[in-house]
Amino acid sequence: MMLRVSKIKLRFRLLTQRFASFEARKKSVIEKAAVDGELRVFIVAGEVSGDNIGSRLMCSLKKLSPLPLRFHGVGGSMMCKQGLTSLFPMEDLAVMGLWELLPHLYKFLYFLRLQVKLKETIVAAAMFKPHVVVTVDSKGFSFRLLKQLRARYNQQHLENSAVHFHYVAPSFWAWKGGESRLGGLSEFVDHLFCILPNEESVCREHGVEATFVGHPLLEDINLVRACKPQESKLEGLGKYSLPSEDSTVISVLPGSRLQEVERMLPIFSKAMKLLKDPFPNLVTLIHVASNSQVDHYIGKSLRQWPVPAILVPSGSTQLKYDAFGVSQAALCTSGTVAVELQLACLPSLVAYRAHFLTELFIRYKAKIPYISLPNILLDSPNIPEALFRACNPSNLALILERLLLDEEMRGKQVVAAEKLARLLHPSESGMSSKLVHYSDLDSHRNTPSNLAASTILSYAKR
């Protein structure tokens, strides 16, 4: 009997020691990094919107971290300005749709190149020995990267492996059966940063740790309001020779990826040609994404552009919103820009065309009636949409003419902007409870990037 009691006591002591050891290993990211005297962050973004999000996250991490930071990975010009040396051009990862890949197959290069880039990224991450890996959107590449990195840790039996964060939850709410795919994410993603309301709760219900940090575009709006509250919206575009104020100005946003711009810009051009008669003083402000291939293509396309055009280069948030401010309407390819235009209170038309097989897939798999995020979130067609076969020059011109002349139609979008802004902003109480002591920022500066950075610094892997 005494022997059995002794064995029970010994087993209890061993279990207590294991538990204490486990609790000791549950240190925050910043506590583990303190051992090395620096925080190493491997960060990857594959598109222009991801470059914007990634750069702001890097900026916030530098402000909030008590340790020096080192960044490595893949990104664009904005992330490079924050201290990243990209392994290769970010554009190498940007491909749209399902069937748009087919033209690349005859070269026998695209998939091989992507696989090479993936292996190159994995090797670079392993050599860098990061404390944190952050992938931003581009889930096709991002999830393959995180999955293979986690498999590598497991093979090497690494207890203190990097913590994996993914910024921008996949659009599970848009597709039939989308929620069912969330469960597997927890195997290689430690924490998701959600930019839309209700995503956090659904992710947690499916076993994925998540935080709703708010939409990144809220930071653009706040930056513009803070920088130049008194200046005329015309001043930022002064050097671009904007015509007189009696002009009809339309902002044109054809997209950030070469394939979508090649598909959409010719349609937009023909629509502008049809608008020349009803609006003889028509001027277009064509927004160019920070993508060298897109920049080159749009530059060549201007030779056949039917109305006066001014290119609005990327890189300046203020200049972009100045262009929105002097426009009466906008024509854009479906994407994040629809949220941007809505928050800027600029009446807009969202258009989308793809390969017909991609369009068939979307019709079959989509479970929501809209394509633009503001309409989806507000469950109302406030922004007109011209999709698939309806995205043709004559229909675009007709809707734009109505949008320019119909005050009720325009006002509907302006009113919806305030509702959208409230939806995209996490509650102040939710934000302040998650911010850690490394920050001395006031609550009104609790931006999505600051909240994401604070979560990374205080995160303790379970």
Short mmCIF file of C-alpha atoms in Angstrom, two decimals:
data_model
loop_
_atom_site.label_atom_id
_atom_site.label_comp_id
_atom_site.label_asym_id
_atom_site.label_seq_id
_atom_site.Cartn_x
_atom_site.Cartn_y
_atom_site.Cartn_z
CA MET A 1 0.00 0.00 0.00
CA MET A 2 2.80 2.42 0.97
CA LEU A 3 4.61 1.54 -2.28
CA ARG A 4 1.50 2.39 -4.34
CA VAL A 5 1.14 5.75 -2.53
CA SER A 6 4.80 6.52 -3.21
CA LYS A 7 4.34 5.71 -6.91
CA ILE A 8 1.27 7.95 -7.09
CA LYS A 9 3.18 10.78 -5.42
CA LEU A 10 6.11 10.32 -7.81
CA ARG A 11 3.79 10.31 -10.84
CA PHE A 12 2.03 13.42 -9.56
CA ARG A 13 5.40 15.14 -9.06
CA LEU A 14 6.47 14.25 -12.61
CA LEU A 15 3.19 15.52 -14.04
CA THR A 16 3.55 18.74 -12.05
CA GLN A 17 7.09 19.21 -13.38
CA ARG A 18 5.93 18.58 -16.97
CA PHE A 19 3.10 21.06 -16.55
CA ALA A 20 5.49 23.63 -15.08
CA SER A 21 7.85 23.01 -18.00
CA PHE A 22 4.98 23.43 -20.46
CA GLU A 23 3.88 26.66 -18.79
CA ALA A 24 7.46 27.91 -18.90
CA ARG A 25 7.55 27.27 -22.65
CA LYS A 26 4.40 29.37 -23.09
CA LYS A 27 6.36 32.58 -23.40
CA SER A 28 5.26 35.41 -25.62
CA VAL A 29 6.94 36.02 -28.96
CA ILE A 30 8.78 39.03 -27.58
CA GLU A 31 10.00 37.10 -24.53
CA LYS A 32 11.45 34.35 -26.73
CA ALA A 33 13.03 36.93 -29.06
CA ALA A 34 14.63 38.66 -26.05
CA VAL A 35 16.93 35.65 -25.66
CA ASP A 36 18.42 36.45 -29.09
CA GLY A 37 18.40 40.20 -28.51
CA GLU A 38 16.29 40.85 -31.63
CA LEU A 39 12.92 39.98 -33.15
CA ARG A 40 13.21 38.28 -36.55
CA VAL A 41 10.10 38.53 -38.74
CA PHE A 42 9.78 36.66 -42.02
CA ILE A 43 6.98 38.38 -43.94
CA VAL A 44 5.48 37.57 -47.36
CA ALA A 45 2.99 39.49 -49.52
CA GLY A 46 2.12 38.71 -53.14
CA GLU A 47 -0.09 41.60 -54.24
CA VAL A 48 -0.30 45.39 -54.08
CA SER A 49 -2.95 45.37 -51.34
CA GLY A 50 -0.82 42.94 -49.34
CA ASP A 51 2.24 45.16 -49.78
CA ASN A 52 0.26 48.04 -48.26
CA ILE A 53 -0.93 45.94 -45.30
CA GLY A 54 2.51 44.43 -44.78
CA SER A 55 4.30 47.77 -44.82
CA ARG A 56 2.00 49.23 -42.19
CA LEU A 57 2.33 46.16 -40.00
CA MET A 58 6.13 46.45 -40.24
CA CYS A 59 5.92 50.13 -39.30
CA SER A 60 3.75 49.34 -36.26
CA LEU A 61 6.04 46.53 -35.15
CA LYS A 62 9.00 48.91 -35.25
CA LYS A 63 7.09 51.42 -33.11
CA LEU A 64 5.83 48.92 -30.54
CA SER A 65 8.63 46.39 -30.20
CA PRO A 66 11.05 46.91 -27.31
CA LEU A 67 13.64 44.90 -29.28
CA PRO A 68 15.45 45.65 -32.56
CA LEU A 69 13.72 44.06 -35.57
CA ARG A 70 15.03 42.27 -38.63
CA PHE A 71 12.76 41.63 -41.62
CA HIS A 72 13.19 39.16 -44.45
CA GLY A 73 10.81 37.73 -47.05
CA VAL A 74 8.89 38.84 -50.14
CA GLY A 75 7.15 42.15 -50.71
CA GLY A 76 6.78 45.23 -52.87
CA SER A 77 8.05 48.79 -52.84
CA MET A 78 6.13 49.84 -49.72
CA MET A 79 7.47 46.96 -47.63
CA CYS A 80 10.98 47.59 -48.94
CA LYS A 81 10.74 51.18 -47.67
CA GLN A 82 10.16 49.74 -44.20
CA GLY A 83 13.37 47.73 -44.33
CA LEU A 84 12.59 44.56 -46.30
CA THR A 85 14.94 43.25 -48.97
CA SER A 86 12.62 41.15 -51.13
CA LEU A 87 13.86 37.73 -52.24
CA PHE A 88 12.35 38.33 -55.70
CA PRO A 89 9.80 40.70 -57.30
CA MET A 90 6.44 40.46 -55.57
CA GLU A 91 4.70 40.37 -58.98
CA ASP A 92 6.03 36.84 -59.52
CA LEU A 93 3.34 35.58 -57.11
CA ALA A 94 0.38 37.63 -58.43
CA VAL A 95 -1.92 35.55 -60.63
CA MET A 96 -5.69 35.83 -60.81
CA GLY A 97 -8.54 33.42 -61.26
CA LEU A 98 -8.61 29.75 -62.19
CA TRP A 99 -8.49 29.57 -65.92
CA GLU A 100 -6.45 32.71 -66.51
CA LEU A 101 -3.43 30.47 -65.86
CA LEU A 102 -4.01 28.46 -69.02
CA PRO A 103 -2.22 30.81 -71.42
CA HIS A 104 0.93 30.32 -69.35
CA LEU A 105 0.95 26.55 -69.70
CA TYR A 106 2.36 26.50 -73.23
CA LYS A 107 5.60 27.99 -71.88
CA PHE A 108 6.01 25.10 -69.41
CA LEU A 109 7.35 27.71 -67.02
CA TYR A 110 4.70 29.20 -64.80
CA PHE A 111 4.03 26.34 -62.40
CA LEU A 112 7.69 25.35 -62.41
CA ARG A 113 8.67 28.93 -61.60
CA LEU A 114 6.12 29.14 -58.78
CA GLN A 115 7.42 25.91 -57.29
CA VAL A 116 10.97 27.23 -57.52
CA LYS A 117 9.90 30.47 -55.78
CA LEU A 118 8.18 28.46 -53.05
CA LYS A 119 11.28 26.36 -52.40
CA GLU A 120 13.47 29.47 -52.49
CA THR A 121 11.21 31.13 -49.92
CA ILE A 122 11.20 28.07 -47.63
CA VAL A 123 15.00 27.79 -47.70
CA ALA A 124 15.36 31.53 -47.02
CA ALA A 125 12.95 31.32 -44.08
CA ALA A 126 14.80 28.34 -42.60
CA MET A 127 18.17 30.12 -42.86
CA PHE A 128 16.72 33.31 -41.35
CA LYS A 129 15.45 31.40 -38.26
CA PRO A 130 12.49 33.72 -37.65
CA HIS A 131 10.59 34.06 -34.41
CA VAL A 132 7.52 35.04 -36.42
CA VAL A 133 6.29 34.25 -39.94
CA VAL A 134 3.59 36.55 -41.34
CA THR A 135 1.87 35.94 -44.67
CA VAL A 136 -0.45 38.58 -46.08
CA ASP A 137 -3.40 37.52 -48.25
CA SER A 138 -2.41 35.59 -51.46
CA LYS A 139 -3.66 32.45 -49.74
CA GLY A 140 -2.65 30.08 -52.57
CA PHE A 141 1.05 30.73 -52.06
CA SER A 142 0.81 31.72 -48.40
CA PHE A 143 -0.88 28.54 -47.17
CA ARG A 144 1.46 26.28 -49.14
CA LEU A 145 4.40 28.14 -47.61
CA LEU A 146 3.09 27.92 -44.03
CA LYS A 147 2.12 24.26 -44.45
CA GLN A 148 5.57 23.24 -45.72
CA LEU A 149 7.35 25.30 -43.07
CA ARG A 150 5.31 23.61 -40.32
CA ALA A 151 6.11 20.19 -41.81
CA ARG A 152 9.79 21.13 -41.78
CA TYR A 153 9.60 22.07 -38.07
CA ASN A 154 7.92 18.76 -37.25
CA GLN A 155 10.53 16.74 -39.15
CA GLN A 156 13.32 18.51 -37.27
CA HIS A 157 11.44 18.19 -33.93
CA LEU A 158 11.77 21.91 -33.25
CA GLU A 159 9.97 22.85 -30.03
CA ASN A 160 10.54 26.59 -30.36
CA SER A 161 9.45 26.89 -33.98
CA ALA A 162 8.28 30.18 -35.47
CA VAL A 163 4.76 31.35 -34.75
CA HIS A 164 2.64 31.58 -37.92
CA PHE A 165 0.28 34.50 -38.54
CA HIS A 166 -1.86 35.02 -41.62
CA TYR A 167 -3.26 38.50 -42.27
CA VAL A 168 -6.64 38.63 -44.11
CA ALA A 169 -8.83 35.59 -43.53
CA PRO A 170 -9.86 33.62 -46.63
CA SER A 171 -13.28 34.55 -48.01
CA PHE A 172 -15.00 31.48 -46.60
CA TRP A 173 -18.29 33.39 -46.35
CA ALA A 174 -18.44 33.85 -50.13
CA TRP A 175 -18.39 30.21 -51.24
CA LYS A 176 -20.58 27.20 -50.67
CA GLY A 177 -18.92 24.98 -48.07
CA GLY A 178 -16.32 27.65 -47.33
CA GLU A 179 -16.58 27.36 -43.54
CA SER A 180 -15.81 23.64 -43.65
CA ARG A 181 -12.31 24.39 -44.96
CA LEU A 182 -11.38 26.51 -41.96
CA GLY A 183 -10.76 23.57 -39.65
CA GLY A 184 -7.56 22.48 -41.39
CA LEU A 185 -5.97 25.92 -41.07
CA SER A 186 -5.08 25.41 -37.41
CA GLU A 187 -2.53 22.77 -38.45
CA PHE A 188 -0.23 25.41 -39.97
CA VAL A 189 -1.70 28.83 -39.00
CA ASP A 190 -1.41 29.80 -35.33
CA HIS A 191 -3.40 33.02 -35.60
CA LEU A 192 -5.55 34.74 -38.23
CA PHE A 193 -5.99 38.49 -38.51
CA CYS A 194 -9.53 39.17 -39.76
CA ILE A 195 -10.41 42.44 -41.49
CA LEU A 196 -14.17 41.94 -41.65
CA PRO A 197 -16.80 41.72 -38.88
CA ASN A 198 -18.09 38.27 -37.88
CA GLU A 199 -15.04 36.50 -39.34
CA GLU A 200 -13.35 36.18 -35.94
CA SER A 201 -16.24 34.33 -34.30
CA VAL A 202 -16.68 31.91 -37.21
CA CYS A 203 -12.95 31.15 -37.33
CA ARG A 204 -12.88 30.45 -33.59
CA GLU A 205 -15.92 28.18 -33.90
CA HIS A 206 -13.87 26.10 -36.36
CA GLY A 207 -10.82 25.87 -34.13
CA VAL A 208 -8.73 28.71 -35.58
CA GLU A 209 -7.46 31.43 -33.25
CA ALA A 210 -8.38 34.81 -34.75
CA THR A 211 -8.58 38.53 -34.04
CA PHE A 212 -10.74 41.11 -35.83
CA VAL A 213 -8.32 44.01 -36.26
CA GLY A 214 -10.44 46.17 -38.58
CA HIS A 215 -10.07 46.97 -42.25
CA PRO A 216 -6.66 48.37 -43.32
CA LEU A 217 -8.30 51.03 -45.50
CA LEU A 218 -9.51 52.79 -42.37
CA GLU A 219 -5.90 53.83 -41.88
CA ASP A 220 -5.84 55.53 -45.29
CA ILE A 221 -8.91 57.56 -44.43
CA ASN A 222 -7.48 58.62 -41.06
CA LEU A 223 -4.13 59.51 -42.62
CA VAL A 224 -5.72 61.72 -45.28
CA ARG A 225 -7.87 63.53 -42.71
CA ALA A 226 -4.91 64.09 -40.41
CA CYS A 227 -2.41 65.29 -43.01
CA LYS A 228 -4.23 68.03 -44.93
CA PRO A 229 -7.57 68.90 -43.33
CA GLN A 230 -7.65 72.46 -44.70
CA GLU A 231 -6.13 72.16 -48.18
CA SER A 232 -8.10 72.11 -51.38
CA LYS A 233 -8.48 68.68 -52.96
CA LEU A 234 -7.22 70.18 -56.22
CA GLU A 235 -3.81 71.09 -54.85
CA GLY A 236 -2.43 67.57 -54.76
CA LEU A 237 -3.11 67.16 -58.47
CA GLY A 238 -1.95 70.63 -59.49
CA LYS A 239 1.23 69.42 -61.16
CA TYR A 240 -0.75 66.95 -63.25
CA SER A 241 -2.51 69.73 -65.18
CA LEU A 242 -6.07 69.00 -64.13
CA PRO A 243 -8.50 70.79 -66.49
CA SER A 244 -10.98 73.43 -65.40
CA GLU A 245 -13.59 72.72 -62.75
CA ASP A 246 -16.39 72.47 -65.33
CA SER A 247 -14.92 69.19 -66.55
CA THR A 248 -16.66 65.90 -65.88
CA VAL A 249 -14.03 63.82 -64.11
CA ILE A 250 -14.17 60.04 -63.74
CA SER A 251 -11.60 58.03 -61.78
CA VAL A 252 -10.77 54.80 -63.59
CA LEU A 253 -9.25 51.94 -61.56
CA PRO A 254 -8.62 48.93 -63.82
CA GLY A 255 -6.90 46.73 -61.22
CA SER A 256 -3.50 45.84 -59.81
CA ARG A 257 -2.67 42.62 -61.67
CA LEU A 258 -1.56 42.61 -65.28
CA GLN A 259 -4.07 39.96 -66.39
CA GLU A 260 -7.10 41.79 -65.04
CA VAL A 261 -5.90 45.14 -66.42
CA GLU A 262 -5.39 43.57 -69.86
CA ARG A 263 -8.94 42.25 -69.71
CA MET A 264 -10.69 45.29 -68.23
CA LEU A 265 -8.94 48.37 -69.61
CA PRO A 266 -10.02 47.86 -73.27
CA ILE A 267 -13.65 47.55 -72.10
CA PHE A 268 -13.30 50.71 -70.01
CA SER A 269 -11.76 52.53 -72.97
CA LYS A 270 -14.73 51.76 -75.21
CA ALA A 271 -17.14 52.84 -72.47
CA MET A 272 -15.35 56.22 -72.20
CA LYS A 273 -15.67 56.64 -75.97
CA LEU A 274 -19.45 56.22 -75.68
CA LEU A 275 -19.55 58.89 -72.93
CA LYS A 276 -17.84 61.54 -75.08
CA ASP A 277 -21.09 62.79 -76.64
CA PRO A 278 -23.18 63.24 -73.48
CA PHE A 279 -20.15 64.64 -71.60
CA PRO A 280 -17.96 66.62 -74.04
CA ASN A 281 -15.64 67.86 -71.25
CA LEU A 282 -14.99 64.34 -69.97
CA VAL A 283 -11.59 63.75 -68.33
CA THR A 284 -10.38 60.48 -66.82
CA LEU A 285 -7.97 60.00 -63.94
CA ILE A 286 -6.44 56.56 -64.46
CA HIS A 287 -5.02 55.13 -61.24
CA VAL A 288 -1.90 53.03 -61.82
CA ALA A 289 -1.05 50.30 -59.32
CA SER A 290 2.51 49.87 -58.04
CA ASN A 291 3.22 47.09 -60.52
CA SER A 292 5.80 47.72 -63.22
CA GLN A 293 4.02 45.46 -65.70
CA VAL A 294 0.71 47.26 -65.19
CA ASP A 295 2.45 50.64 -65.41
CA HIS A 296 3.98 49.72 -68.76
CA TYR A 297 0.74 48.32 -70.17
CA ILE A 298 -1.35 51.35 -69.19
CA GLY A 299 1.30 53.68 -70.63
CA LYS A 300 1.04 51.95 -74.00
CA SER A 301 -2.78 51.90 -73.86
CA LEU A 302 -2.98 55.69 -73.56
CA ARG A 303 -2.19 55.99 -77.27
CA GLN A 304 -5.69 54.71 -78.07
CA TRP A 305 -7.46 56.21 -75.06
CA PRO A 306 -10.48 58.14 -76.44
CA VAL A 307 -10.68 61.07 -73.96
CA PRO A 308 -8.13 63.22 -72.09
CA ALA A 309 -6.45 61.17 -69.37
CA ILE A 310 -4.17 61.86 -66.43
CA LEU A 311 -2.25 59.03 -64.84
CA VAL A 312 -2.37 58.99 -61.04
CA PRO A 313 0.73 57.12 -59.87
CA SER A 314 0.72 54.91 -56.82
CA GLY A 315 2.76 55.63 -53.72
CA SER A 316 0.89 58.63 -52.31
CA THR A 317 -2.28 58.02 -50.34
CA GLN A 318 -2.96 61.75 -50.26
CA LEU A 319 -2.66 62.08 -54.05
CA LYS A 320 -4.99 59.14 -54.59
CA TYR A 321 -7.67 60.63 -52.35
CA ASP A 322 -7.16 64.05 -53.95
CA ALA A 323 -7.99 62.37 -57.25
CA PHE A 324 -11.10 60.83 -55.69
CA GLY A 325 -12.03 64.25 -54.32
CA VAL A 326 -12.05 65.95 -57.74
CA SER A 327 -13.91 63.08 -59.44
CA GLN A 328 -17.67 62.96 -59.86
CA ALA A 329 -17.74 59.17 -60.24
CA ALA A 330 -15.48 56.12 -60.47
CA LEU A 331 -15.32 53.01 -62.63
CA CYS A 332 -13.37 50.17 -61.04
CA THR A 333 -12.56 46.51 -61.42
CA SER A 334 -13.99 44.50 -58.53
CA GLY A 335 -11.63 44.27 -55.56
CA THR A 336 -10.56 46.05 -52.39
CA VAL A 337 -10.84 49.36 -54.24
CA ALA A 338 -14.65 49.16 -53.99
CA VAL A 339 -14.32 49.60 -50.21
CA GLU A 340 -11.82 52.41 -50.73
CA LEU A 341 -14.16 54.32 -53.03
CA GLN A 342 -17.14 53.81 -50.73
CA LEU A 343 -15.21 55.11 -47.71
CA ALA A 344 -14.15 58.11 -49.81
CA CYS A 345 -17.86 58.78 -50.54
CA LEU A 346 -17.23 58.68 -54.31
CA PRO A 347 -20.21 57.21 -56.25
CA SER A 348 -18.88 54.21 -58.14
CA LEU A 349 -19.61 51.43 -60.59
CA VAL A 350 -17.97 48.03 -60.00
CA ALA A 351 -17.22 45.91 -63.07
CA TYR A 352 -15.86 42.40 -63.50
CA ARG A 353 -15.06 40.09 -66.42
CA ALA A 354 -13.05 36.87 -66.42
CA HIS A 355 -12.48 33.80 -68.55
CA PHE A 356 -15.88 32.23 -69.21
CA LEU A 357 -14.93 29.06 -67.30
CA THR A 358 -13.99 31.14 -64.26
CA GLU A 359 -17.33 32.94 -64.55
CA LEU A 360 -19.17 29.59 -64.68
CA PHE A 361 -17.30 28.44 -61.58
CA ILE A 362 -18.23 31.62 -59.70
CA ARG A 363 -21.91 31.28 -60.64
CA TYR A 364 -21.90 27.69 -59.42
CA LYS A 365 -19.91 28.08 -56.19
CA ALA A 366 -20.77 31.60 -54.95
CA LYS A 367 -23.42 31.79 -52.25
CA ILE A 368 -23.81 35.58 -52.16
CA PRO A 369 -25.65 37.75 -54.71
CA TYR A 370 -23.04 40.54 -54.90
CA ILE A 371 -19.36 40.78 -55.79
CA SER A 372 -18.36 44.11 -54.20
CA LEU A 373 -17.58 43.98 -50.49
CA PRO A 374 -19.67 47.05 -49.49
CA ASN A 375 -22.79 45.49 -51.02
CA ILE A 376 -21.99 42.15 -49.36
CA LEU A 377 -21.47 43.64 -45.89
CA LEU A 378 -24.52 45.92 -46.05
CA ASP A 379 -26.58 43.27 -47.90
CA SER A 380 -27.83 45.93 -50.28
CA PRO A 381 -26.99 46.87 -53.91
CA ASN A 382 -25.91 50.41 -53.05
CA ILE A 383 -23.08 50.23 -55.57
CA PRO A 384 -24.18 49.22 -59.10
CA GLU A 385 -22.39 46.13 -60.40
CA ALA A 386 -21.80 45.14 -64.03
CA LEU A 387 -20.68 41.51 -63.96
CA PHE A 388 -19.69 38.96 -66.55
CA ARG A 389 -21.60 39.46 -69.84
CA ALA A 390 -23.22 42.60 -68.40
CA CYS A 391 -19.74 44.09 -68.24
CA ASN A 392 -19.74 45.52 -71.75
CA PRO A 393 -19.00 49.07 -72.99
CA SER A 394 -22.59 50.11 -73.71
CA ASN A 395 -23.89 48.94 -70.31
CA LEU A 396 -21.00 50.57 -68.44
CA ALA A 397 -21.57 53.85 -70.27
CA LEU A 398 -25.30 53.75 -69.54
CA ILE A 399 -24.82 53.12 -65.80
CA LEU A 400 -22.09 55.76 -65.52
CA GLU A 401 -24.31 58.34 -67.21
CA ARG A 402 -27.05 57.62 -64.67
CA LEU A 403 -24.54 57.73 -61.84
CA LEU A 404 -23.31 61.15 -62.92
CA LEU A 405 -26.80 62.65 -63.29
CA ASP A 406 -29.03 60.85 -60.76
CA GLU A 407 -28.65 62.56 -57.36
CA GLU A 408 -30.72 59.93 -55.57
CA MET A 409 -28.50 57.16 -56.91
CA ARG A 410 -25.39 59.07 -55.84
CA GLY A 411 -26.75 59.95 -52.40
CA LYS A 412 -27.54 56.33 -51.66
CA GLN A 413 -23.85 55.45 -51.86
CA VAL A 414 -22.77 58.40 -49.72
CA VAL A 415 -25.19 57.45 -46.93
CA ALA A 416 -23.98 53.83 -47.06
CA ALA A 417 -20.37 54.93 -46.53
CA GLU A 418 -20.94 55.84 -42.87
CA LYS A 419 -22.61 52.49 -42.15
CA LEU A 420 -19.73 50.67 -43.83
CA ALA A 421 -17.07 52.55 -41.83
CA ARG A 422 -18.75 51.54 -38.55
CA LEU A 423 -18.86 47.89 -39.60
CA LEU A 424 -15.19 47.81 -40.53
CA HIS A 425 -13.92 49.27 -37.26
CA PRO A 426 -13.52 47.01 -34.20
CA SER A 427 -14.95 48.37 -30.96
CA GLU A 428 -12.67 50.57 -28.86
CA SER A 429 -13.15 48.30 -25.86
CA GLY A 430 -12.16 45.26 -27.86
CA MET A 431 -9.05 46.96 -29.14
CA SER A 432 -7.82 48.42 -25.86
CA SER A 433 -8.12 45.09 -24.08
CA LYS A 434 -5.84 43.43 -26.61
CA LEU A 435 -3.14 46.09 -26.80
CA VAL A 436 -0.08 45.24 -24.74
CA HIS A 437 2.09 47.33 -22.48
CA TYR A 438 4.75 47.89 -25.14
CA SER A 439 2.59 50.65 -26.61
CA ASP A 440 2.36 54.16 -25.25
CA LEU A 441 -0.09 55.16 -27.94
CA ASP A 442 -3.41 56.81 -27.14
CA SER A 443 -6.57 54.84 -27.85
CA HIS A 444 -7.48 57.00 -30.84
CA ARG A 445 -4.34 55.66 -32.55
CA ASN A 446 -5.39 52.02 -32.15
CA THR A 447 -5.21 51.25 -35.86
CA PRO A 448 -5.60 47.80 -37.45
CA SER A 449 -1.82 47.64 -37.89
CA ASN A 450 -1.17 48.54 -34.24
CA LEU A 451 -3.66 45.94 -33.04
CA ALA A 452 -2.12 43.26 -35.28
CA ALA A 453 1.42 44.20 -34.17
CA SER A 454 0.42 44.14 -30.49
CA THR A 455 -1.15 40.72 -30.92
CA ILE A 456 2.05 39.40 -32.50
CA LEU A 457 4.28 40.77 -29.74
CA SER A 458 2.15 39.42 -26.90
CA TYR A 459 1.25 36.10 -28.53
CA ALA A 460 2.10 32.96 -26.57
CA LYS A 461 1.82 29.75 -28.58
CA ARG A 462 -0.40 27.18 -26.93
#
